[in-house]
mmCIF file of C-alpha atoms in Angstrom:
data_model
loop_
_atom_site.group_PDB
_atom_site.id
_atom_site.type_symbol
_atom_site.label_atom_id
_atom_site.label_comp_id
_atom_site.label_asym_id
_atom_site.label_seq_id
_atom_site.Cartn_x
_atom_site.Cartn_y
_atom_site.Cartn_z
ATOM 1 C CA MET A 1 -36.273 2.374 5.995
ATOM 2 C CA ARG A 2 -32.735 1.063 5.648
ATOM 3 C CA ARG A 3 -31.876 3.918 3.346
ATOM 4 C CA MET A 4 -33.134 6.489 5.838
ATOM 5 C CA ALA A 5 -31.121 4.865 8.624
ATOM 6 C CA GLY A 6 -28.089 4.929 6.359
ATOM 7 C CA ILE A 7 -28.466 8.614 5.554
ATOM 8 C CA VAL A 8 -28.979 9.534 9.215
ATOM 9 C CA LEU A 9 -25.966 7.508 10.364
ATOM 10 C CA ALA A 10 -23.756 8.854 7.602
ATOM 11 C CA ALA A 11 -24.752 12.430 8.404
ATOM 12 C CA LEU A 12 -24.104 11.856 12.104
ATOM 13 C CA LEU A 13 -20.672 10.396 11.370
ATOM 14 C CA PHE A 14 -19.868 13.294 9.055
ATOM 15 C CA ALA A 15 -20.830 15.833 11.731
ATOM 16 C CA CYS A 16 -18.865 14.015 14.455
ATOM 17 C CA ILE A 17 -15.717 13.808 12.348
ATOM 18 C CA MET A 18 -15.896 17.437 11.274
ATOM 19 C CA TYR A 19 -16.390 18.430 14.921
ATOM 20 C CA ALA A 20 -13.445 16.282 15.964
ATOM 21 C CA PHE A 21 -11.193 17.995 13.428
ATOM 22 C CA THR A 22 -11.669 21.332 15.213
ATOM 23 C CA PHE A 23 -9.537 19.903 18.036
ATOM 24 C CA VAL A 24 -6.626 18.974 15.783
ATOM 25 C CA LYS A 25 -3.666 21.191 16.531
ATOM 26 C CA THR A 26 -1.240 21.985 13.785
ATOM 27 C CA TYR A 27 1.905 20.982 15.554
ATOM 28 C CA ASP A 28 5.472 21.976 15.201
ATOM 29 C CA TYR A 29 7.992 19.206 15.672
ATOM 30 C CA ASN A 30 10.694 21.606 16.806
ATOM 31 C CA SER A 31 8.752 23.004 19.737
ATOM 32 C CA SER A 32 9.795 22.132 23.275
ATOM 33 C CA ASP A 33 6.423 20.736 24.389
ATOM 34 C CA TYR A 34 7.337 17.214 23.436
ATOM 35 C CA TYR A 35 9.370 14.957 25.631
ATOM 36 C CA TYR A 36 9.999 11.277 25.581
ATOM 37 C CA THR A 37 12.097 9.082 27.798
ATOM 38 C CA ASP A 38 15.306 7.899 26.245
ATOM 39 C CA PRO A 39 15.063 4.099 26.225
ATOM 40 C CA ILE A 40 18.801 3.466 26.559
ATOM 41 C CA GLU A 41 20.197 6.172 28.772
ATOM 42 C CA GLY A 42 17.038 7.144 30.624
ATOM 43 C CA GLY A 43 16.059 10.704 31.314
ATOM 44 C CA LYS A 44 13.944 13.114 29.322
ATOM 45 C CA VAL A 45 14.871 13.970 25.781
ATOM 46 C CA ASN A 46 13.569 17.163 24.318
ATOM 47 C CA GLU A 47 12.978 15.876 20.814
ATOM 48 C CA THR A 48 10.032 14.555 18.842
ATOM 49 C CA VAL A 49 10.284 11.327 16.887
ATOM 50 C CA THR A 50 9.585 13.255 13.700
ATOM 51 C CA GLY A 51 12.143 15.885 14.563
ATOM 52 C CA HIS A 52 14.748 13.173 15.012
ATOM 53 C CA TYR A 53 13.882 11.580 11.675
ATOM 54 C CA ILE A 54 13.958 14.869 9.791
ATOM 55 C CA GLU A 55 17.203 15.982 11.356
ATOM 56 C CA ASN A 56 19.230 12.776 11.227
ATOM 57 C CA THR A 57 17.948 10.816 8.220
ATOM 58 C CA LYS A 58 20.755 12.004 5.964
ATOM 59 C CA ASN A 59 23.576 11.253 8.406
ATOM 60 C CA GLU A 60 22.220 8.007 9.794
ATOM 61 C CA THR A 61 20.876 6.284 6.684
ATOM 62 C CA GLY A 62 22.223 8.146 3.664
ATOM 63 C CA ALA A 63 18.781 8.345 2.032
ATOM 64 C CA ILE A 64 17.375 11.783 1.300
ATOM 65 C CA ASN A 65 13.791 10.525 1.131
ATOM 66 C CA ALA A 66 12.786 10.371 4.775
ATOM 67 C CA VAL A 67 9.777 8.108 4.115
ATOM 68 C CA THR A 68 12.009 5.491 2.486
ATOM 69 C CA ALA A 69 14.488 5.792 5.335
ATOM 70 C CA ILE A 70 11.709 5.074 7.849
ATOM 71 C CA VAL A 71 10.146 2.231 5.858
ATOM 72 C CA VAL A 72 13.360 0.376 5.001
ATOM 73 C CA GLU A 73 15.841 1.384 7.671
ATOM 74 C CA TYR A 74 14.227 2.464 10.933
ATOM 75 C CA ARG A 75 11.236 0.149 10.570
ATOM 76 C CA GLY A 76 12.741 -2.457 8.281
ATOM 77 C CA PHE A 77 11.489 -5.357 10.361
ATOM 78 C CA ASP A 78 7.958 -3.978 10.163
ATOM 79 C CA THR A 79 8.304 -3.880 6.372
ATOM 80 C CA LEU A 80 9.383 -7.525 6.383
ATOM 81 C CA GLY A 81 6.138 -8.323 8.212
ATOM 82 C CA GLU A 82 4.159 -6.241 5.733
ATOM 83 C CA VAL A 83 5.652 -8.124 2.797
ATOM 84 C CA THR A 84 4.792 -11.353 4.591
ATOM 85 C CA VAL A 85 1.164 -10.243 4.880
ATOM 86 C CA LEU A 86 1.037 -9.622 1.152
ATOM 87 C CA PHE A 87 2.623 -13.021 0.526
ATOM 88 C CA THR A 88 0.046 -14.683 2.772
ATOM 89 C CA ALA A 89 -2.775 -12.947 0.938
ATOM 90 C CA SER A 90 -1.513 -14.033 -2.477
ATOM 91 C CA THR A 91 -1.081 -17.608 -1.222
ATOM 92 C CA GLY A 92 -4.598 -17.511 0.196
ATOM 93 C CA VAL A 93 -6.008 -16.251 -3.091
ATOM 94 C CA SER A 94 -4.438 -19.057 -5.089
ATOM 95 C CA MET A 95 -5.466 -21.616 -2.441
ATOM 96 C CA LEU A 96 -9.109 -20.526 -2.292
ATOM 97 C CA LEU A 97 -9.399 -20.394 -6.076
ATOM 98 C CA TYR A 98 -7.676 -23.742 -6.588
ATOM 99 C CA SER A 99 -10.813 -25.871 -6.556
ATOM 100 C CA LEU A 100 -12.724 -23.444 -8.711
ATOM 101 C CA HIS A 101 -12.510 -24.088 -12.438
ATOM 102 C CA GLN A 102 -14.340 -21.197 -13.952
ATOM 103 C CA ARG A 103 -14.441 -20.941 -17.690
ATOM 104 C CA ARG A 104 -15.933 -17.642 -18.599
ATOM 105 C CA LYS A 105 -16.211 -16.589 -22.189
ATOM 106 C CA ARG A 106 -14.439 -13.396 -22.923
ATOM 107 C CA ARG A 107 -14.805 -11.267 -25.967
ATOM 108 C CA GLU A 108 -11.715 -10.360 -27.943
ATOM 109 C CA ALA A 109 -10.607 -6.793 -27.354
ATOM 110 C CA ASN A 110 -10.495 -4.442 -30.316
ATOM 111 C CA LEU A 111 -7.434 -3.924 -32.462
ATOM 112 C CA ILE A 112 -6.394 -0.573 -30.980
ATOM 113 C CA LEU A 113 -6.318 -1.926 -27.422
ATOM 114 C CA LYS A 114 -4.494 -5.074 -28.468
ATOM 115 C CA GLU A 115 -1.748 -3.386 -30.472
ATOM 116 C CA GLY A 116 -1.525 -0.353 -28.198
ATOM 117 C CA SER A 117 -0.993 -2.422 -25.072
ATOM 118 C CA LYS A 118 1.885 -4.264 -26.747
ATOM 119 C CA ILE A 119 3.594 -0.931 -27.438
ATOM 120 C CA VAL A 120 2.890 0.554 -24.002
ATOM 121 C CA LEU A 121 3.880 -2.471 -21.862
ATOM 122 C CA PRO A 122 7.695 -1.984 -22.001
ATOM 123 C CA PHE A 123 7.334 1.654 -21.019
ATOM 124 C CA ILE A 124 5.121 0.765 -18.062
ATOM 125 C CA LEU A 125 7.668 -1.806 -16.882
ATOM 126 C CA LEU A 126 10.478 0.729 -17.329
ATOM 127 C CA THR A 127 8.583 3.344 -15.297
ATOM 128 C CA GLY A 128 7.976 0.838 -12.511
ATOM 129 C CA ALA A 129 11.649 -0.156 -12.459
ATOM 130 C CA TYR A 130 12.676 3.516 -12.385
ATOM 131 C CA ILE A 131 10.356 4.182 -9.450
ATOM 132 C CA PHE A 132 11.728 1.392 -7.296
ATOM 133 C CA ILE A 133 15.389 1.837 -8.217
ATOM 134 C CA HIS A 134 15.240 5.511 -7.234
ATOM 135 C CA GLY A 135 13.258 4.846 -4.049
ATOM 136 C CA HIS A 136 15.797 6.536 -1.792
ATOM 137 C CA LEU A 137 16.035 9.684 -3.929
ATOM 138 C CA THR A 138 12.582 10.456 -5.297
ATOM 139 C CA PRO A 139 8.999 9.949 -4.112
ATOM 140 C CA GLY A 140 8.076 6.326 -4.575
ATOM 141 C CA GLY A 141 9.784 3.057 -3.834
ATOM 142 C CA GLY A 142 9.260 -0.667 -3.908
ATOM 143 C CA PHE A 143 5.548 -0.729 -3.227
ATOM 144 C CA PRO A 144 4.441 1.886 -5.806
ATOM 145 C CA GLY A 145 6.942 0.556 -8.364
ATOM 146 C CA GLY A 146 5.708 -2.992 -7.932
ATOM 147 C CA SER A 147 2.129 -1.820 -8.330
ATOM 148 C CA VAL A 148 3.015 -0.022 -11.572
ATOM 149 C CA ILE A 149 4.602 -3.218 -12.931
ATOM 150 C CA ALA A 150 1.517 -5.216 -11.944
ATOM 151 C CA SER A 151 -0.693 -2.656 -13.708
ATOM 152 C CA GLY A 152 1.279 -3.298 -16.897
ATOM 153 C CA PHE A 153 0.463 -7.009 -16.686
ATOM 154 C CA LEU A 154 -3.160 -6.134 -15.874
ATOM 155 C CA LEU A 155 -3.319 -4.201 -19.143
ATOM 156 C CA MET A 156 -2.090 -7.261 -21.032
ATOM 157 C CA MET A 157 -4.660 -9.457 -19.278
ATOM 158 C CA VAL A 158 -7.465 -7.057 -20.202
ATOM 159 C CA ALA A 159 -6.359 -6.841 -23.815
ATOM 160 C CA TYR A 160 -5.744 -10.542 -24.451
ATOM 161 C CA PRO A 161 -8.303 -13.039 -23.106
ATOM 162 C CA LYS A 162 -5.796 -15.880 -23.359
ATOM 163 C CA TYR A 163 -2.853 -14.095 -21.765
ATOM 164 C CA PHE A 164 -1.707 -15.848 -18.599
ATOM 165 C CA LEU A 165 1.462 -15.489 -16.596
ATOM 166 C CA LYS A 166 3.428 -18.633 -15.925
ATOM 167 C CA GLU A 167 2.720 -19.612 -12.335
ATOM 168 C CA SER A 168 6.230 -20.996 -11.750
ATOM 169 C CA ARG A 169 7.999 -17.874 -12.951
ATOM 170 C CA VAL A 170 5.862 -15.655 -10.730
ATOM 171 C CA SER A 171 6.541 -17.768 -7.650
ATOM 172 C CA ILE A 172 10.277 -18.056 -8.373
ATOM 173 C CA THR A 173 10.615 -14.259 -8.701
ATOM 174 C CA GLU A 174 8.671 -13.792 -5.508
ATOM 175 C CA SER A 175 10.662 -16.324 -3.485
ATOM 176 C CA VAL A 176 14.055 -15.098 -4.688
ATOM 177 C CA ALA A 177 13.169 -11.486 -3.875
ATOM 178 C CA GLY A 178 11.919 -12.436 -0.414
ATOM 179 C CA MET A 179 15.043 -14.483 0.223
ATOM 180 C CA ILE A 180 17.272 -11.557 -0.766
ATOM 181 C CA PHE A 181 15.456 -9.364 1.751
ATOM 182 C CA VAL A 182 15.935 -11.855 4.603
ATOM 183 C CA LEU A 183 19.501 -12.639 3.535
ATOM 184 C CA ILE A 184 20.511 -8.975 3.648
ATOM 185 C CA GLY A 185 18.982 -8.747 7.108
ATOM 186 C CA MET A 186 21.049 -11.772 8.178
ATOM 187 C CA LEU A 187 24.208 -10.246 6.698
ATOM 188 C CA GLY A 188 23.529 -7.218 8.884
ATOM 189 C CA LEU A 189 23.569 -9.639 11.805
ATOM 190 C CA VAL A 190 26.945 -10.991 10.675
ATOM 191 C CA PHE A 191 28.840 -7.875 9.601
ATOM 192 C CA ALA A 192 27.212 -5.423 12.013
ATOM 193 C CA SER A 193 25.347 -5.840 15.256
ATOM 194 C CA TYR A 194 21.633 -6.344 14.570
ATOM 195 C CA PHE A 195 19.132 -7.642 12.012
ATOM 196 C CA LEU A 196 18.760 -5.362 8.963
ATOM 197 C CA GLU A 197 21.534 -3.036 10.047
ATOM 198 C CA ASN A 198 23.203 -1.097 7.276
ATOM 199 C CA PHE A 199 26.587 -2.783 6.826
ATOM 200 C CA LEU A 200 27.562 -1.152 3.529
ATOM 201 C CA SER A 201 29.040 2.305 3.305
ATOM 202 C CA LEU A 202 26.590 5.163 2.951
ATOM 203 C CA GLY A 203 28.435 6.556 -0.039
ATOM 204 C CA ASP A 204 27.878 9.952 -1.580
ATOM 205 C CA VAL A 205 24.509 11.064 -0.209
ATOM 206 C CA GLY A 206 22.102 12.016 -2.987
ATOM 207 C CA ARG A 207 23.612 9.755 -5.653
ATOM 208 C CA LEU A 208 22.095 6.589 -7.042
ATOM 209 C CA PHE A 209 24.749 4.337 -5.489
ATOM 210 C CA SER A 210 24.382 5.486 -1.925
ATOM 211 C CA ALA A 211 22.470 4.695 1.246
ATOM 212 C CA GLY A 212 23.969 1.210 1.622
ATOM 213 C CA ILE A 213 21.379 -1.550 1.740
ATOM 214 C CA ILE A 214 18.296 0.641 1.171
ATOM 215 C CA PRO A 215 18.255 0.480 -2.671
ATOM 216 C CA ILE A 216 18.979 -3.270 -2.651
ATOM 217 C CA ILE A 217 16.119 -4.007 -0.267
ATOM 218 C CA TYR A 218 13.745 -1.709 -2.122
ATOM 219 C CA ILE A 219 14.562 -3.358 -5.466
ATOM 220 C CA ALA A 220 13.848 -6.751 -3.881
ATOM 221 C CA ILE A 221 10.562 -5.407 -2.485
ATOM 222 C CA GLY A 222 9.677 -3.985 -5.897
ATOM 223 C CA PHE A 223 10.130 -7.365 -7.576
ATOM 224 C CA LYS A 224 8.274 -9.131 -4.788
ATOM 225 C CA VAL A 225 5.277 -6.784 -4.787
ATOM 226 C CA GLY A 226 5.089 -6.785 -8.583
ATOM 227 C CA ALA A 227 5.156 -10.581 -8.708
ATOM 228 C CA GLU A 228 2.612 -10.970 -5.914
ATOM 229 C CA LEU A 229 0.084 -8.495 -7.302
ATOM 230 C CA SER A 230 0.482 -9.968 -10.812
ATOM 231 C CA GLY A 231 -0.027 -13.423 -9.340
ATOM 232 C CA ILE A 232 -3.197 -12.335 -7.528
ATOM 233 C CA MET A 233 -4.617 -10.866 -10.741
ATOM 234 C CA ASN A 234 -3.546 -13.931 -12.688
ATOM 235 C CA ASN A 235 -5.440 -16.133 -10.241
ATOM 236 C CA LEU A 236 -8.504 -13.909 -10.204
ATOM 237 C CA LYS A 237 -8.623 -13.959 -13.979
ATOM 238 C CA GLY A 238 -9.378 -17.655 -14.007
ATOM 239 C CA VAL A 239 -7.853 -20.977 -14.843
ATOM 240 C CA GLU A 240 -5.815 -21.576 -17.946
ATOM 241 C CA GLU A 241 -7.620 -23.926 -20.274
ATOM 242 C CA MET B 1 -6.992 24.647 2.550
ATOM 243 C CA ILE B 2 -6.608 21.981 5.234
ATOM 244 C CA TRP B 3 -10.354 22.176 5.842
ATOM 245 C CA ALA B 4 -11.038 21.082 2.270
ATOM 246 C CA ILE B 5 -9.043 17.919 3.019
ATOM 247 C CA TYR B 6 -10.890 17.408 6.317
ATOM 248 C CA PHE B 7 -14.175 17.776 4.410
ATOM 249 C CA ALA B 8 -13.029 15.148 1.902
ATOM 250 C CA ILE B 9 -12.074 12.757 4.727
ATOM 251 C CA ALA B 10 -15.435 13.110 6.466
ATOM 252 C CA SER B 11 -17.278 12.710 3.143
ATOM 253 C CA LEU B 12 -15.368 9.538 2.257
ATOM 254 C CA LEU B 13 -16.084 7.990 5.649
ATOM 255 C CA ALA B 14 -19.777 8.956 5.460
ATOM 256 C CA ILE B 15 -20.133 7.569 1.932
ATOM 257 C CA GLY B 16 -18.486 4.332 3.035
ATOM 258 C CA ILE B 17 -20.783 3.929 6.064
ATOM 259 C CA TYR B 18 -23.831 4.657 3.911
ATOM 260 C CA GLY B 19 -22.781 2.014 1.388
ATOM 261 C CA VAL B 20 -22.097 -0.618 4.038
ATOM 262 C CA ILE B 21 -25.492 -0.075 5.650
ATOM 263 C CA THR B 22 -27.769 0.216 2.634
ATOM 264 C CA LYS B 23 -26.309 -1.968 -0.110
ATOM 265 C CA LYS B 24 -27.219 -5.616 -0.430
ATOM 266 C CA ASN B 25 -24.667 -6.595 -3.037
ATOM 267 C CA LEU B 26 -21.489 -8.010 -1.477
ATOM 268 C CA MET B 27 -19.271 -6.449 -4.140
ATOM 269 C CA LYS B 28 -20.692 -2.995 -3.385
ATOM 270 C CA ILE B 29 -20.150 -3.527 0.327
ATOM 271 C CA PHE B 30 -16.483 -4.289 -0.232
ATOM 272 C CA ILE B 31 -16.148 -1.251 -2.485
ATOM 273 C CA SER B 32 -17.646 0.840 0.335
ATOM 274 C CA ILE B 33 -15.153 -0.607 2.793
ATOM 275 C CA SER B 34 -12.294 0.391 0.481
ATOM 276 C CA ILE B 35 -13.709 3.905 0.233
ATOM 277 C CA MET B 36 -13.703 4.151 4.031
ATOM 278 C CA GLU B 37 -10.160 2.853 4.088
ATOM 279 C CA THR B 38 -9.123 5.650 1.722
ATOM 280 C CA GLY B 39 -10.695 8.139 4.109
ATOM 281 C CA VAL B 40 -8.777 6.757 7.072
ATOM 282 C CA ASN B 41 -5.476 6.804 5.170
ATOM 283 C CA LEU B 42 -6.100 10.387 4.084
ATOM 284 C CA MET B 43 -6.870 11.313 7.693
ATOM 285 C CA LEU B 44 -3.570 9.919 8.954
ATOM 286 C CA ILE B 45 -1.633 11.870 6.351
ATOM 287 C CA ALA B 46 -3.632 15.063 6.925
ATOM 288 C CA ILE B 47 -2.892 14.967 10.659
ATOM 289 C CA GLY B 48 0.828 14.832 9.866
ATOM 290 C CA TYR B 49 0.565 17.945 7.726
ATOM 291 C CA ILE B 50 2.558 20.948 8.840
ATOM 292 C CA PRO B 51 1.625 24.311 7.340
ATOM 293 C CA GLY B 52 4.102 25.348 4.684
ATOM 294 C CA GLY B 53 5.860 22.009 4.741
ATOM 295 C CA THR B 54 7.159 20.255 1.647
ATOM 296 C CA ALA B 55 7.518 16.557 0.906
ATOM 297 C CA PRO B 56 10.139 15.005 3.208
ATOM 298 C CA ILE B 57 12.892 14.739 0.606
ATOM 299 C CA GLU B 58 15.853 16.642 1.926
ATOM 300 C CA ASN B 59 17.511 17.756 -1.237
ATOM 301 C CA GLY B 60 17.057 21.495 -1.407
ATOM 302 C CA ASP B 61 16.957 24.698 0.575
ATOM 303 C CA PHE B 62 13.704 23.805 2.291
ATOM 304 C CA THR B 63 13.605 23.895 6.042
ATOM 305 C CA THR B 64 10.041 22.794 6.842
ATOM 306 C CA TYR B 65 8.955 19.290 5.964
ATOM 307 C CA VAL B 66 5.687 17.494 6.582
ATOM 308 C CA ASP B 67 5.724 14.601 9.039
ATOM 309 C CA PRO B 68 7.179 11.524 7.262
ATOM 310 C CA LEU B 69 6.090 9.043 9.940
ATOM 311 C CA PRO B 70 2.332 8.894 9.116
ATOM 312 C CA GLN B 71 3.208 8.577 5.437
ATOM 313 C CA ALA B 72 5.396 5.548 6.133
ATOM 314 C CA LEU B 73 2.654 3.984 8.257
ATOM 315 C CA VAL B 74 -0.003 4.648 5.617
ATOM 316 C CA LEU B 75 2.206 2.873 3.074
ATOM 317 C CA THR B 76 1.828 -0.208 5.271
ATOM 318 C CA ALA B 77 -1.907 0.353 5.660
ATOM 319 C CA ILE B 78 -2.438 0.581 1.893
ATOM 320 C CA VAL B 79 -0.661 -2.719 1.300
ATOM 321 C CA ILE B 80 -2.653 -4.459 4.042
ATOM 322 C CA GLY B 81 -5.832 -2.981 2.531
ATOM 323 C CA VAL B 82 -4.999 -4.415 -0.884
ATOM 324 C CA SER B 83 -4.338 -7.855 0.617
ATOM 325 C CA VAL B 84 -7.618 -7.849 2.546
ATOM 326 C CA LEU B 85 -9.564 -6.674 -0.499
ATOM 327 C CA ALA B 86 -8.057 -9.410 -2.684
ATOM 328 C CA LEU B 87 -8.961 -12.108 -0.156
ATOM 329 C CA ALA B 88 -12.477 -10.686 0.225
ATOM 330 C CA LEU B 89 -13.006 -10.681 -3.542
ATOM 331 C CA VAL B 90 -11.918 -14.314 -3.741
ATOM 332 C CA MET B 91 -14.431 -15.191 -1.041
ATOM 333 C CA VAL B 92 -17.120 -13.322 -3.012
ATOM 334 C CA ILE B 93 -16.237 -15.378 -6.089
ATOM 335 C CA ASN B 94 -16.572 -18.598 -4.077
ATOM 336 C CA TYR B 95 -19.872 -17.389 -2.616
ATOM 337 C CA TYR B 96 -21.201 -16.653 -6.085
ATOM 338 C CA GLU B 97 -20.186 -20.056 -7.414
ATOM 339 C CA LYS B 98 -22.016 -21.728 -4.538
ATOM 340 C CA ASN B 99 -25.197 -19.662 -4.369
ATOM 341 C CA LYS B 100 -25.437 -18.033 -7.808
ATOM 342 C CA THR B 101 -26.175 -14.688 -6.210
ATOM 343 C CA LEU B 102 -24.207 -11.782 -4.800
ATOM 344 C CA GLU B 103 -26.895 -10.688 -2.345
ATOM 345 C CA TYR B 104 -26.250 -11.925 1.124
ATOM 346 C CA ARG B 105 -29.636 -11.264 2.756
ATOM 347 C CA ARG B 106 -31.382 -13.890 0.720
ATOM 348 C CA LEU B 107 -29.476 -16.597 2.570
ATOM 349 C CA MET B 108 -29.184 -15.087 6.008
ATOM 350 C CA LYS B 109 -32.476 -14.848 7.847
ATOM 351 C CA TRP B 110 -32.144 -11.680 9.856
#
């Protein structure tokens, strides 16, 4: 009965969504159909938001990766909120698991996994660091890089039943990275006009040392996300005996 | 080509709805919710697709780029999804410790 209802509902949803996709227009952000009102000067502006980003990312932010420019520069405050959500979740995980003292027996992993993970771990950490250091030049950034680093620690946790991260180190890394993010935003308030404004020089666009505060903030985010995800997994794994 | 992606989106959403409705195990329900979330993220990116566009990294002779705005928003959505999933899994662990079962209908009379 329930299964039949499930199949019928799923099929209906599938049909509705496929029908809805026939109305999706492939749009062109350079066409003149799009107008928005300029918030500062008033009046109509013949430009899409996307068109503005694509056209001016290089001059305005110095990053050649437009997604990074949007995440860190144009919507930097939004990213601060996003990082806060992740921080809240990791705090909630450790709080809800605090009273729970599970002691599950885990089998030892086999020799190949144990030795192999030791060899692979530095390379995983290096790849993660590469991804978030080059966030403004290549696809990727703080969030993917941090996830890669956390996956390295996950491998160690799978391979060694008694491998635990030190809680204090994880939280210190996390707090320092978060403080750097907020501090750089405040410095934008001091040296320039608004929170998270780019106060450093844009440099030579396309090089590693360019784009002002974007690489610094993304490195901080990379450390923060890596520490938070590792901490969540560390908590989910259980309590150190 | 774009229709293959639309088909994948609709399939992911349908699979997720089916799992949420029929499964009794809490873990499977949360897995279904993550599958639906993947479908929604894919939909946002697919709507920002522009035919012939490349990734929005402006370091070559390309002139057409796909829309970077949905990609930046989906980055946020993925992170929020991970946070919600982690919290949900912790609540499942607590539920299991209390009731020694992962099935929720045994305790809720409806």
